[in-house]
Short mmCIF file of C-alpha atoms in Angstrom, two decimals:
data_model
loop_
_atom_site.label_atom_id
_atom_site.label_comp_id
_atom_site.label_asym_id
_atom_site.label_seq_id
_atom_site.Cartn_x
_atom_site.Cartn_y
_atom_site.Cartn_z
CA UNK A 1 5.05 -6.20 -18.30
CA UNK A 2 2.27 -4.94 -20.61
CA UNK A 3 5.73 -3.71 -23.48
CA UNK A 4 7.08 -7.51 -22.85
CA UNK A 5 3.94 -9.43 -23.70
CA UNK A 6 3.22 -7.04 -26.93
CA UNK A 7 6.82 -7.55 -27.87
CA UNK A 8 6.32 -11.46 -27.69
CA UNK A 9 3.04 -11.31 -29.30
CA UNK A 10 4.36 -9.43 -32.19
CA UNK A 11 7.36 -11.69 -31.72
CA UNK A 12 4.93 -14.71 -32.11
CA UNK A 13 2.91 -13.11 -34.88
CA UNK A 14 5.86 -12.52 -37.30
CA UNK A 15 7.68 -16.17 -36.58
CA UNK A 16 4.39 -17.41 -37.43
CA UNK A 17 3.88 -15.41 -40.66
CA UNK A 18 7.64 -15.93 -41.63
CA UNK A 19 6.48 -20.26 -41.34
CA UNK A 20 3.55 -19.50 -42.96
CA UNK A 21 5.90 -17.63 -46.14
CA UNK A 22 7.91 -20.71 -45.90
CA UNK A 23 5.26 -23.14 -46.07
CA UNK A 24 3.50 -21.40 -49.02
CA UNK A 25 7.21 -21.46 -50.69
CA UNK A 26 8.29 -25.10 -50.43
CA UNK A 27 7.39 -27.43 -53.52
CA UNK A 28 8.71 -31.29 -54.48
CA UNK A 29 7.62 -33.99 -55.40
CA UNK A 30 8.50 -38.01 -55.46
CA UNK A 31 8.54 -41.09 -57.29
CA UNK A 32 8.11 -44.70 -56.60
CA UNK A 33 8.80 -47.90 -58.87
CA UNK A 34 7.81 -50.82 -57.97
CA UNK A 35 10.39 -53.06 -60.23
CA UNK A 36 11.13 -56.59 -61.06
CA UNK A 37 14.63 -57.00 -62.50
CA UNK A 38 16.30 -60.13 -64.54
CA UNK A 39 19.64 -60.22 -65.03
CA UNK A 40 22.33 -63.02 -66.63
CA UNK A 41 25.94 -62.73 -67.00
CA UNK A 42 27.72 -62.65 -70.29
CA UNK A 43 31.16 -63.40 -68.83
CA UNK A 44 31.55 -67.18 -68.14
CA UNK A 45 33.20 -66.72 -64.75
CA UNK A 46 32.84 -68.69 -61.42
CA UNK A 47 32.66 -65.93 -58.99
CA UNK A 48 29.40 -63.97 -59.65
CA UNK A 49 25.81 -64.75 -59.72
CA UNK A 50 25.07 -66.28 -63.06
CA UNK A 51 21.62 -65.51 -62.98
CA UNK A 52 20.07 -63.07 -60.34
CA UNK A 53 16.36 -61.72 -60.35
CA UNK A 54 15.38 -58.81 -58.00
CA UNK A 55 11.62 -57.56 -57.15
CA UNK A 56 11.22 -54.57 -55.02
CA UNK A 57 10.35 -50.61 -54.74
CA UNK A 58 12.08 -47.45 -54.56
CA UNK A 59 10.54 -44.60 -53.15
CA UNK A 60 12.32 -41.09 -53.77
CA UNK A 61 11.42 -37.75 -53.22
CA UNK A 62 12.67 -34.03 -53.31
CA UNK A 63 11.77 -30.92 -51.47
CA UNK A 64 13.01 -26.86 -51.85
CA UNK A 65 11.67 -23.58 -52.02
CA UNK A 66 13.50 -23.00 -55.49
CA UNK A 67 11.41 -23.86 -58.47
CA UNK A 68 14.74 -25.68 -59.94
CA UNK A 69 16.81 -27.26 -57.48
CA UNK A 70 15.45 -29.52 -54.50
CA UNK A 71 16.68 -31.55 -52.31
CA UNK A 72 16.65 -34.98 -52.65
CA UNK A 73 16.43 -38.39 -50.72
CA UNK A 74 14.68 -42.23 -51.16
CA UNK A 75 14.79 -45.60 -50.45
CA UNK A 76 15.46 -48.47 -52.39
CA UNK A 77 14.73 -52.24 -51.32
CA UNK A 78 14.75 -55.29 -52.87
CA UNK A 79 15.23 -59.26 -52.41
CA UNK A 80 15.24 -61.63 -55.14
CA UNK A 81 17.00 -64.73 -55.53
CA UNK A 82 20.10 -66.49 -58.05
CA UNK A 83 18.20 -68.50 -59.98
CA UNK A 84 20.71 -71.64 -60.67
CA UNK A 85 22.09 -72.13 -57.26
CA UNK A 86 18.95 -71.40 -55.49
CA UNK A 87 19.97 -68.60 -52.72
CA UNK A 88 18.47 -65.79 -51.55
CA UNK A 89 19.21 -62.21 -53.04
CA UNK A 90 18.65 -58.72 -51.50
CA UNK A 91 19.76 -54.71 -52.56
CA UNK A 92 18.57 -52.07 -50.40
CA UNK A 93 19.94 -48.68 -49.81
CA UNK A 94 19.20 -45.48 -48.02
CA UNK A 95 19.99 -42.81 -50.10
CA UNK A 96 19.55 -39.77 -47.97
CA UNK A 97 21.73 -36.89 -48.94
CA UNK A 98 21.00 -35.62 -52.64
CA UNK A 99 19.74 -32.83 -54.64
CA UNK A 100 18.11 -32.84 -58.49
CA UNK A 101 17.59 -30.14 -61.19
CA UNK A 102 13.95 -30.04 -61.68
CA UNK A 103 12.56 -29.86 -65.46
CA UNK A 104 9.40 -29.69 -66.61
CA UNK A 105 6.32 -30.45 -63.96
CA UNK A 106 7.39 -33.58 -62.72
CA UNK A 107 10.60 -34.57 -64.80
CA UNK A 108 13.96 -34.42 -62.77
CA UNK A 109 17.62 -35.02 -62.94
CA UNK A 110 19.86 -35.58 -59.68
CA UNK A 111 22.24 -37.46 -57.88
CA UNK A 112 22.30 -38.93 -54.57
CA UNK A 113 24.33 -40.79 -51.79
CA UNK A 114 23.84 -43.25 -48.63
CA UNK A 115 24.05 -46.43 -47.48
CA UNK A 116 23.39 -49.88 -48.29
CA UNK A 117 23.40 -53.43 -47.89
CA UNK A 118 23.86 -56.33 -50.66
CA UNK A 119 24.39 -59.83 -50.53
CA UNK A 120 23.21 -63.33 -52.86
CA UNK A 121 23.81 -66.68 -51.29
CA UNK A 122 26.14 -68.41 -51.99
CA UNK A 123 27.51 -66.44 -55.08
CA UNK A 124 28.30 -62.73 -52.98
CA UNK A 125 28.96 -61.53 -49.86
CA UNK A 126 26.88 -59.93 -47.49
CA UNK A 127 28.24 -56.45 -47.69
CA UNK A 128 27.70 -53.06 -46.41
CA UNK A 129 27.56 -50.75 -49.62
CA UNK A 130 27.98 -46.96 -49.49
CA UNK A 131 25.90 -45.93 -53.16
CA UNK A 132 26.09 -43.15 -55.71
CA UNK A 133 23.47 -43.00 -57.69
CA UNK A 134 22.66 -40.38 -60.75
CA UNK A 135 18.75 -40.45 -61.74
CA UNK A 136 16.63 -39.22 -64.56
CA UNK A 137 13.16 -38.76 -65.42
CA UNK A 138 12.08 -37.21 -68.43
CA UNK A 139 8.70 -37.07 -69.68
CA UNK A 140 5.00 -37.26 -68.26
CA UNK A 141 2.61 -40.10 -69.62
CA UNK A 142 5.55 -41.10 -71.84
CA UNK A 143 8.59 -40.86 -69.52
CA UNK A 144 12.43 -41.96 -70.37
CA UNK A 145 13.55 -43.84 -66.51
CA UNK A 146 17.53 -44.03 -66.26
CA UNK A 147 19.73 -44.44 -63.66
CA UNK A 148 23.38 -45.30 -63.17
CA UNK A 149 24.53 -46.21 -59.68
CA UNK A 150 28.63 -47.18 -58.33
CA UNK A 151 28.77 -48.66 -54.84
CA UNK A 152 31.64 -48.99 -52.98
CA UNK A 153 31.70 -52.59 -50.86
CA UNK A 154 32.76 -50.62 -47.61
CA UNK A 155 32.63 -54.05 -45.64
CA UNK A 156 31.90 -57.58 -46.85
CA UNK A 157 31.77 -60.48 -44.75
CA UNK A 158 35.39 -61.73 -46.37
CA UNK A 159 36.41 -59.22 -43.78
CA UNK A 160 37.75 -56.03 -45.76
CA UNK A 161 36.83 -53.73 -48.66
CA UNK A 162 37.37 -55.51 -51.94
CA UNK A 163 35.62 -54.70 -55.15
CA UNK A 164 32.27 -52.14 -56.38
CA UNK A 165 29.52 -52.66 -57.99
CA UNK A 166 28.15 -51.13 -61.15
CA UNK A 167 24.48 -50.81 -62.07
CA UNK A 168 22.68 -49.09 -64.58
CA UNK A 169 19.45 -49.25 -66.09
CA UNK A 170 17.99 -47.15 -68.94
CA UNK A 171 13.74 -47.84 -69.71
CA UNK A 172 10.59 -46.12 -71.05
CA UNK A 173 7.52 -45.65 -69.11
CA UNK A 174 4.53 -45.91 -71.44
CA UNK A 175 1.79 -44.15 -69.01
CA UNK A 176 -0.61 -41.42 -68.22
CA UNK A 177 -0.42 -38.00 -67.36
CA UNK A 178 -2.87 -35.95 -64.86
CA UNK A 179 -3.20 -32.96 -63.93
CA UNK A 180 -6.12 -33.58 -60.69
CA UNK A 181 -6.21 -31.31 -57.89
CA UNK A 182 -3.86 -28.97 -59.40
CA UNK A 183 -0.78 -31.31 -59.11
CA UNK A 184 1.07 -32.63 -62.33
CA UNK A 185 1.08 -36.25 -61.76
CA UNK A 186 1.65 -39.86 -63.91
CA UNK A 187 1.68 -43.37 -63.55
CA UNK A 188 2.44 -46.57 -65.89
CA UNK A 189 4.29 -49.76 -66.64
CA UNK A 190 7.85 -49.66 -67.91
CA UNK A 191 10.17 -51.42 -69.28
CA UNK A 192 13.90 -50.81 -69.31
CA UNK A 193 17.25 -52.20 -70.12
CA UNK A 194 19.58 -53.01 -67.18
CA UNK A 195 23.23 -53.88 -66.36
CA UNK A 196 25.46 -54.94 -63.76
CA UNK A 197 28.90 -55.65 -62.68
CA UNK A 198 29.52 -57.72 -59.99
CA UNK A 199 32.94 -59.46 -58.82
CA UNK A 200 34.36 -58.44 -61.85
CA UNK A 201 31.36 -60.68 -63.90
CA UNK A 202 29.25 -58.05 -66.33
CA UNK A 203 25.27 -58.83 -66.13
CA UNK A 204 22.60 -58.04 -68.52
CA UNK A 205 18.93 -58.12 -68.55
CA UNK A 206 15.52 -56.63 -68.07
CA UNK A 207 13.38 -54.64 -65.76
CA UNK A 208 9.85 -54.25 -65.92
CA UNK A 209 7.66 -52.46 -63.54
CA UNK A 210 5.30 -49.65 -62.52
CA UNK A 211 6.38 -46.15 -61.51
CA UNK A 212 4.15 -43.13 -60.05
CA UNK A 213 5.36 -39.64 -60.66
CA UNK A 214 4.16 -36.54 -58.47
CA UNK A 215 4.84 -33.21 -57.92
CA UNK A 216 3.79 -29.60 -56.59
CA UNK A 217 3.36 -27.08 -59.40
CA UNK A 218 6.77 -25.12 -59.34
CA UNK A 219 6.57 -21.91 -58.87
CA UNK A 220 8.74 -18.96 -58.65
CA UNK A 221 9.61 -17.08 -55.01
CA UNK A 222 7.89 -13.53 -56.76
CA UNK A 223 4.78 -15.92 -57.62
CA UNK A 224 4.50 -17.63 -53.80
CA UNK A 225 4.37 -13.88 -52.29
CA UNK B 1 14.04 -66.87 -65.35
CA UNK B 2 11.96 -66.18 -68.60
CA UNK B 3 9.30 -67.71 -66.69
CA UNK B 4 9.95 -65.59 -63.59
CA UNK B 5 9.75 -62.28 -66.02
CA UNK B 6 6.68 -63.89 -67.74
CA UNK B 7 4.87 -64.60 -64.64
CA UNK B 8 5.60 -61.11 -62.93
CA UNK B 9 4.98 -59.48 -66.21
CA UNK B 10 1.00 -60.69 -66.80
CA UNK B 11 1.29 -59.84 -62.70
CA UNK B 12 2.10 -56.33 -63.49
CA UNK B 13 -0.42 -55.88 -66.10
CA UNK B 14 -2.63 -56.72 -63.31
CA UNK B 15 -4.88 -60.05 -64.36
CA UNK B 16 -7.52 -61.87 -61.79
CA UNK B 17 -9.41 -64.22 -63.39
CA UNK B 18 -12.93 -64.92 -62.27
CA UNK B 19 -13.71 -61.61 -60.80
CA UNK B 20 -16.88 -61.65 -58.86
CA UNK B 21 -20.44 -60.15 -60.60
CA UNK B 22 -20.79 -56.40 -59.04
CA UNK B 23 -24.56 -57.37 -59.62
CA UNK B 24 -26.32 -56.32 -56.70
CA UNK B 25 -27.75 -59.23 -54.83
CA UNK B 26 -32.46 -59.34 -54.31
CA UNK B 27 -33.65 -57.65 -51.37
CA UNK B 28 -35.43 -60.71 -49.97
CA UNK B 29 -32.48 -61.49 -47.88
CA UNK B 30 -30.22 -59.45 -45.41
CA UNK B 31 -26.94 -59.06 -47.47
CA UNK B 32 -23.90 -57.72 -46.32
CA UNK B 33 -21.04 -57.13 -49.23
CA UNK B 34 -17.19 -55.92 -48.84
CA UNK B 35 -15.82 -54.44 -51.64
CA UNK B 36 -12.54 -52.21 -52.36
CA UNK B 37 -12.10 -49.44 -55.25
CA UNK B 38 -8.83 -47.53 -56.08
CA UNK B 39 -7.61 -44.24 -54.91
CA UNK B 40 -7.70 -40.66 -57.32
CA UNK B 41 -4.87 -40.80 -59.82
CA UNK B 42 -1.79 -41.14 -59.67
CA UNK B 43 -2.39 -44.08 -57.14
CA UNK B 44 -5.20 -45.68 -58.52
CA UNK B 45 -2.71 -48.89 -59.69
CA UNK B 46 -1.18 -49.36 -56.27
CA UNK B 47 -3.97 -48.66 -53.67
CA UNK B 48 -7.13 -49.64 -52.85
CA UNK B 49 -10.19 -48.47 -50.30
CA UNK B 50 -12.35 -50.49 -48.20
CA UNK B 51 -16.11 -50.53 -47.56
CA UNK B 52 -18.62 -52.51 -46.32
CA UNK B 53 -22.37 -52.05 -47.54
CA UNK B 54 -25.14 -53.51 -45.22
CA UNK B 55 -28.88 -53.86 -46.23
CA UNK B 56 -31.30 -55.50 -44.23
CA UNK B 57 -33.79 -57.73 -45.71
CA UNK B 58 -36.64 -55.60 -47.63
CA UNK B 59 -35.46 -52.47 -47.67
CA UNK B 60 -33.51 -50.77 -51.07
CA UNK B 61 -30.69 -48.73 -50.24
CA UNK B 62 -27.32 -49.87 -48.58
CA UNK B 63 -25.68 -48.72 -45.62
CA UNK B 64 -22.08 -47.66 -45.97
CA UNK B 65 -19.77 -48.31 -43.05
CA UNK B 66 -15.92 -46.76 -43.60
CA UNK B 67 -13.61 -44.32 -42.76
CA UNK B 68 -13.64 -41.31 -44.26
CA UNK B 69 -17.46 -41.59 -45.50
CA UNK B 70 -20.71 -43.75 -44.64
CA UNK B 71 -24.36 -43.00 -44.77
CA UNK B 72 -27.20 -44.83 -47.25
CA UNK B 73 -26.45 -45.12 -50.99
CA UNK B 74 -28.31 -46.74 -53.66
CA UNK B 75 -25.35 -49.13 -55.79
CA UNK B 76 -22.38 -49.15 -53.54
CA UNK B 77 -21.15 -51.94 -55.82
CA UNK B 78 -20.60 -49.81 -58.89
CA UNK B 79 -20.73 -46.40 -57.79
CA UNK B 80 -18.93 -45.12 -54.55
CA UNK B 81 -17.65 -42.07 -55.54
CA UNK B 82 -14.71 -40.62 -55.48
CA UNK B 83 -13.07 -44.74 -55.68
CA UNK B 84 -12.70 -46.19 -59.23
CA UNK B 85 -12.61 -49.39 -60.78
CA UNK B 86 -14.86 -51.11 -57.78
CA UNK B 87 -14.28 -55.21 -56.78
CA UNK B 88 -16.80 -57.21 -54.68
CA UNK B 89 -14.80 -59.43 -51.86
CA UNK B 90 -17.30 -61.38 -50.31
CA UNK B 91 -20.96 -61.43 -49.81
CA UNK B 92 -22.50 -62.93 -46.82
CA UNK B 93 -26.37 -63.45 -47.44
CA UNK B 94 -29.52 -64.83 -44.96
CA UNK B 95 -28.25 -65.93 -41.38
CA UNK B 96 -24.70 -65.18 -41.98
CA UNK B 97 -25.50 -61.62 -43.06
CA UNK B 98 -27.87 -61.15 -40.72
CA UNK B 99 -25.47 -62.22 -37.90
CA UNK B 100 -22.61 -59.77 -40.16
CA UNK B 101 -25.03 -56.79 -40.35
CA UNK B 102 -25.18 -56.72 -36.61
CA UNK B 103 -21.42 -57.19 -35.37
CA UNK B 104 -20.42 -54.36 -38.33
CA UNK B 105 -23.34 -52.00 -36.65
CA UNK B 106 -22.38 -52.74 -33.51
CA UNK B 107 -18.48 -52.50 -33.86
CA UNK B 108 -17.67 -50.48 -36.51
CA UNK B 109 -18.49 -46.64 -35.20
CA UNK B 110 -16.11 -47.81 -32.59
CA UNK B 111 -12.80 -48.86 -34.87
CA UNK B 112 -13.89 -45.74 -37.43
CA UNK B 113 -13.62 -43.43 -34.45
CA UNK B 114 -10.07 -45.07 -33.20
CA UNK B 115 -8.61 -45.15 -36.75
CA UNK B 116 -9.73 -41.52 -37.35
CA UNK B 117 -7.66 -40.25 -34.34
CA UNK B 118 -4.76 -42.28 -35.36
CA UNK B 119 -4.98 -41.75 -38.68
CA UNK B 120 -2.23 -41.87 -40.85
CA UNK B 121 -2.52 -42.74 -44.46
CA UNK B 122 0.74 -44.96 -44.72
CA UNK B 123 1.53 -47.39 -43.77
CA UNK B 124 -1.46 -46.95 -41.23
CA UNK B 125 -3.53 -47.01 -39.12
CA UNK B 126 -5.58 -46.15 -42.31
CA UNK B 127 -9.20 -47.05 -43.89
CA UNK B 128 -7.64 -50.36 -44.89
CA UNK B 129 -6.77 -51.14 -41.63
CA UNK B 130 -10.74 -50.47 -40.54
CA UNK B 131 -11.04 -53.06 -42.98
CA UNK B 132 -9.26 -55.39 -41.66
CA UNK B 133 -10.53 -54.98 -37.99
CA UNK B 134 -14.06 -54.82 -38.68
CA UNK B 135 -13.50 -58.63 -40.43
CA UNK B 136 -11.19 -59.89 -37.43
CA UNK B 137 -13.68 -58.75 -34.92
CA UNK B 138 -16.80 -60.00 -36.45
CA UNK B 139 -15.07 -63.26 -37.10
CA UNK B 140 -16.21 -63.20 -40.93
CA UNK B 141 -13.40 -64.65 -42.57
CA UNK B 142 -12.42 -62.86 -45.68
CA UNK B 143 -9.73 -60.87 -47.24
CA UNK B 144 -8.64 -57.79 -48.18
CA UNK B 145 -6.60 -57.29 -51.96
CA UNK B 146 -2.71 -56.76 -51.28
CA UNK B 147 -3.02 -53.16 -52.52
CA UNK B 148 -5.68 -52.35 -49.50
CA UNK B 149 -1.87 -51.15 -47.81
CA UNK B 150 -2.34 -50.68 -44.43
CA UNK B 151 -4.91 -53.64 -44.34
CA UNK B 152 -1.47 -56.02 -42.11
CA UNK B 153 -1.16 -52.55 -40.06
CA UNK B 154 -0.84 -53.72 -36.32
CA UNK B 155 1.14 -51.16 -34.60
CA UNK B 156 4.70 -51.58 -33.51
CA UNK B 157 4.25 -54.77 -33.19
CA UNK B 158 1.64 -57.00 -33.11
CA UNK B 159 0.49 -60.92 -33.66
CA UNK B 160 -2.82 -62.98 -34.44
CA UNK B 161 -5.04 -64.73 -36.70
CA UNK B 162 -5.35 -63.31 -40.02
CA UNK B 163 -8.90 -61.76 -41.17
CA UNK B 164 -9.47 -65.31 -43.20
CA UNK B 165 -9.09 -66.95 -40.22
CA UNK B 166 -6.82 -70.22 -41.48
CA UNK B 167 -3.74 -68.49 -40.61
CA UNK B 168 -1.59 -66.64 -38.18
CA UNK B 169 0.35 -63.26 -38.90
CA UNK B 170 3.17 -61.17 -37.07
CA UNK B 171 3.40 -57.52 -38.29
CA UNK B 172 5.95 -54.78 -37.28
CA UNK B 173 5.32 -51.74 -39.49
CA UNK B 174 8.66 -52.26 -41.69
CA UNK B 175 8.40 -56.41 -42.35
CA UNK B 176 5.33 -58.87 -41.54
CA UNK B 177 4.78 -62.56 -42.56
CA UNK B 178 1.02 -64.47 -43.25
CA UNK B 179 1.04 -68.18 -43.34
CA UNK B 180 -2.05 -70.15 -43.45
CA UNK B 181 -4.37 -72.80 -45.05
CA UNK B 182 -6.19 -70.68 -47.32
CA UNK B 183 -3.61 -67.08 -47.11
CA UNK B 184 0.03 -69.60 -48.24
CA UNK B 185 2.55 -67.41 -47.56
CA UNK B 186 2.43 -63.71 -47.50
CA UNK B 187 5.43 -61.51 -47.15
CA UNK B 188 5.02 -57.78 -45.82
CA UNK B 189 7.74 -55.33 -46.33
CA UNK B 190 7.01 -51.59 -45.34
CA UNK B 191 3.25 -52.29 -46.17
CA UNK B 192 3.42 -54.01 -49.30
CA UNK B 193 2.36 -58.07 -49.66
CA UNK B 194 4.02 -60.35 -52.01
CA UNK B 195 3.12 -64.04 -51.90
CA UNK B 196 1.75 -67.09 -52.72
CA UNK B 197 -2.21 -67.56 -52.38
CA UNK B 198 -2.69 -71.28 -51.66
CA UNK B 199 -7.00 -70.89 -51.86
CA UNK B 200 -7.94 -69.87 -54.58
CA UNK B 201 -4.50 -69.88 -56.23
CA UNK B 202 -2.78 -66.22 -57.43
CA UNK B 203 0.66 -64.82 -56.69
CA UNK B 204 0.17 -61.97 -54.56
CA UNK B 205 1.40 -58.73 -55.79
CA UNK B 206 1.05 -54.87 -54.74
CA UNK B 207 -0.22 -53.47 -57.92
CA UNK B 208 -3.51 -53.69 -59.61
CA UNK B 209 -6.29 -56.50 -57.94
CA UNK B 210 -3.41 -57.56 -55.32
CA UNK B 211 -2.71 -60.96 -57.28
CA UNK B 212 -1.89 -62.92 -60.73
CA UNK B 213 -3.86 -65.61 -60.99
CA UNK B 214 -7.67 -66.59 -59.44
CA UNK B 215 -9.66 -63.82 -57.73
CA UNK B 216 -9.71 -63.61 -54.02
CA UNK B 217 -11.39 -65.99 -51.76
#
């Protein structure tokens, strides 16, 4: 009896220890923009939005126990409105399954996949959306923000899968950089250009907003032990 | 939509006109003072801390009631370290501070100690959402800046009159709605407020002061 419990406390010790090694080796970090987007088409068709404004946040983050690649996963929601015909806009997506190639402290590329959900009285659909998005951020205080994204319209309420949408949106951030607490971090108002494709109508516009930028030092395995 | 962008841009960059003095009040009448200041970087443009400084009539140094700190300090209104960039709320002076010192004293060990077992620091239970209490139960009808997230936190669900006290709000954590006299309409969506403040008039934003347009009520 005496053998079993020394066994399990040894057991108990080294699960513990082998948490604690993991704990000390995980590192990530995440990002959130909070984003106002204006967008107008330059094709004169009768099927899209002609003019479409969205305000929301995205909220993404990574996490790993490599120094260069991480896991990746966010959430993006917004609601807006089309400006000329007065109806209601929204763009959300869960975006749970992706991984990025870390560079620099806080600067990142990656690409990720999910779910989402799209619609803008009376001009689109309501439409279930399954999203592939590519990201980029480069830089600290000054920071280059891109992202291109194709989702497929899995389901519309027409009643089958009909067309995808194209998005893509390509700013600078012109911010601070910080280093407190021994995480790099940064924050500041960007602006970007943006573009859309909708129903087979091509948007362009603007996006202005505010994004935050933080991550954990990265660090090698051979420096966490 | 140029307007739209212009609007949301000057919203962005953060603008409240007619902020209040942080001047602190004379002694020779029992004040009572909520103010906010922003978080450590990087968050210091999107959220915002809560405190309320009580001093009785006569004496000199404030008393500090919030989560996460408290005690006596000298100038609560421009120094309350480790919160930056601090804004004054509302001040409630003679009978009405007198009548706010004591419901604060009385209630708010009570809330700190039920928000500090809860805690979580979003979307809440969280300091903001002490604020937020402490002004619903004391009845004292003011409001906290749309970047005090966590200030609409209610629980799973949850309905009432809003901390103004001209308005009724329904909050889940993941979408919430304000509407009243003074509040106009406030939409919450996983903790952050966009709106339109009817009294005194501001679009209500999550970034910088909380609004575009006149400083809070």
């Amino acid at each position: 009896m005496k053998a079993l419990l020394v066994v399990t406390l040894l057991a108990g010790t080294a699960h513990a220890r082998d948490w604690q090694g993991l704990l000390d080796r995980i590192q990530g970090g995440s990002t959130l923009h909070y984003e106002l987007t204006g967008l107008s088409d330059i094709d004169d068709m009768a099927t899209g939005p002609d003019q479409l404004v969205l305000a929301g946040a995205r909220l993404h983050g990574f996490i790993s126990t490599s120094r260069r690649w991480a896991f990746q996963g966010g959430i993006d929601l917004a609601l807006g409105a089309t400006i000329q015909r007065g109806g209601f806009a929204y763009d959300v997506a869960l975006l749970p399954v992706g991984f990025v190639l870390r560079l620099g402290a806080t600067s990142f590329v990656g690409v990720a996949g999910g779910i989402g959900a799209l619609g803008a009285t009376p001009t689109a659909d309501d439409a279930m959306t399954l999203p592939l998005e590519a990201a980029l951020e480069l830089g600290s205080g000054v920071r280059v923000l891109g992202r291109a994204r194709y989702s497929y319209l899995a389901f519309s309420g027409t009643g089958g899968a009909s067309d995808a949408i194209l998005e893509g949106m390509l700013g600078l951030r012109i911010g601070h950089h910080y280093e407190d607490f021994g995480f790099p971090s940064g924050n500041g108002y960007f602006v970007a250009a943006s573009y859309r494709e909708q129903a087979g109508e091509r948007m362009v516009g603007l996006t202005i907003g505010y994004s935050i930028d933080l991550a954990t030092p990265r660090h090698s395995r051979r420096d966490a032990e | 939509m140029r307007v739209a962008l212009l609007v949301l841009g000057l919203g962005l960059a953060g603008c409240a006109i007619g902020k209040r003095s942080l001047a602190m009040p004379d002694n020779d009448q029992t004040t009572v003072a909520l103010l906010t200041g922003t978080l450590g970087h990087p968050l210091d443009g999107i959220a915002r801390h809560p405190w309320f400084a009580v001093r009785r009539a006569g004496e000199h140094e404030w008393h500090v009631y919030e989560v996460g700190g408290g005690g006596t300090e000298e100038d609560p209104f421009r120094h309350h370290s480790p919160y930056g960039n601090p804004m004054l709320h509302k001040v409630w002076r003679g009978a009405a501070g007198e009548r706010a010192a004591r419901c604060i004293e009385s209630v708010a060990g009570g809330v700190r100690d039920r928000i500090d077992r809860d805690y979580i620091f979003y979307p809440g239970p969280n300091s903001n959402t002490f604020g937020d209490v402490v002004l619903r139960r004391c009845k004292l009808s003011a409001s906290l800046p749309a970047t005090s997230v966590g200030k609409d936190w209610r629980g799973i669900i949850g309905a009432g009159v809003t901390s103004e006290r001209t308005g009724l709000q329904v909050e889940t954590p993941l979408v919430g709605v304000k509407l009243g006299l003074k509040e106009g309409v406030e939409v919450h969506l996983m903790g952050l407020s966009i709106g339109v403040d009817v009294w005194p008039p501001a679009i209500i934003l999550p970034l910088g002061p909380g609004r575009l347009g006149f400083a809070d009520r």
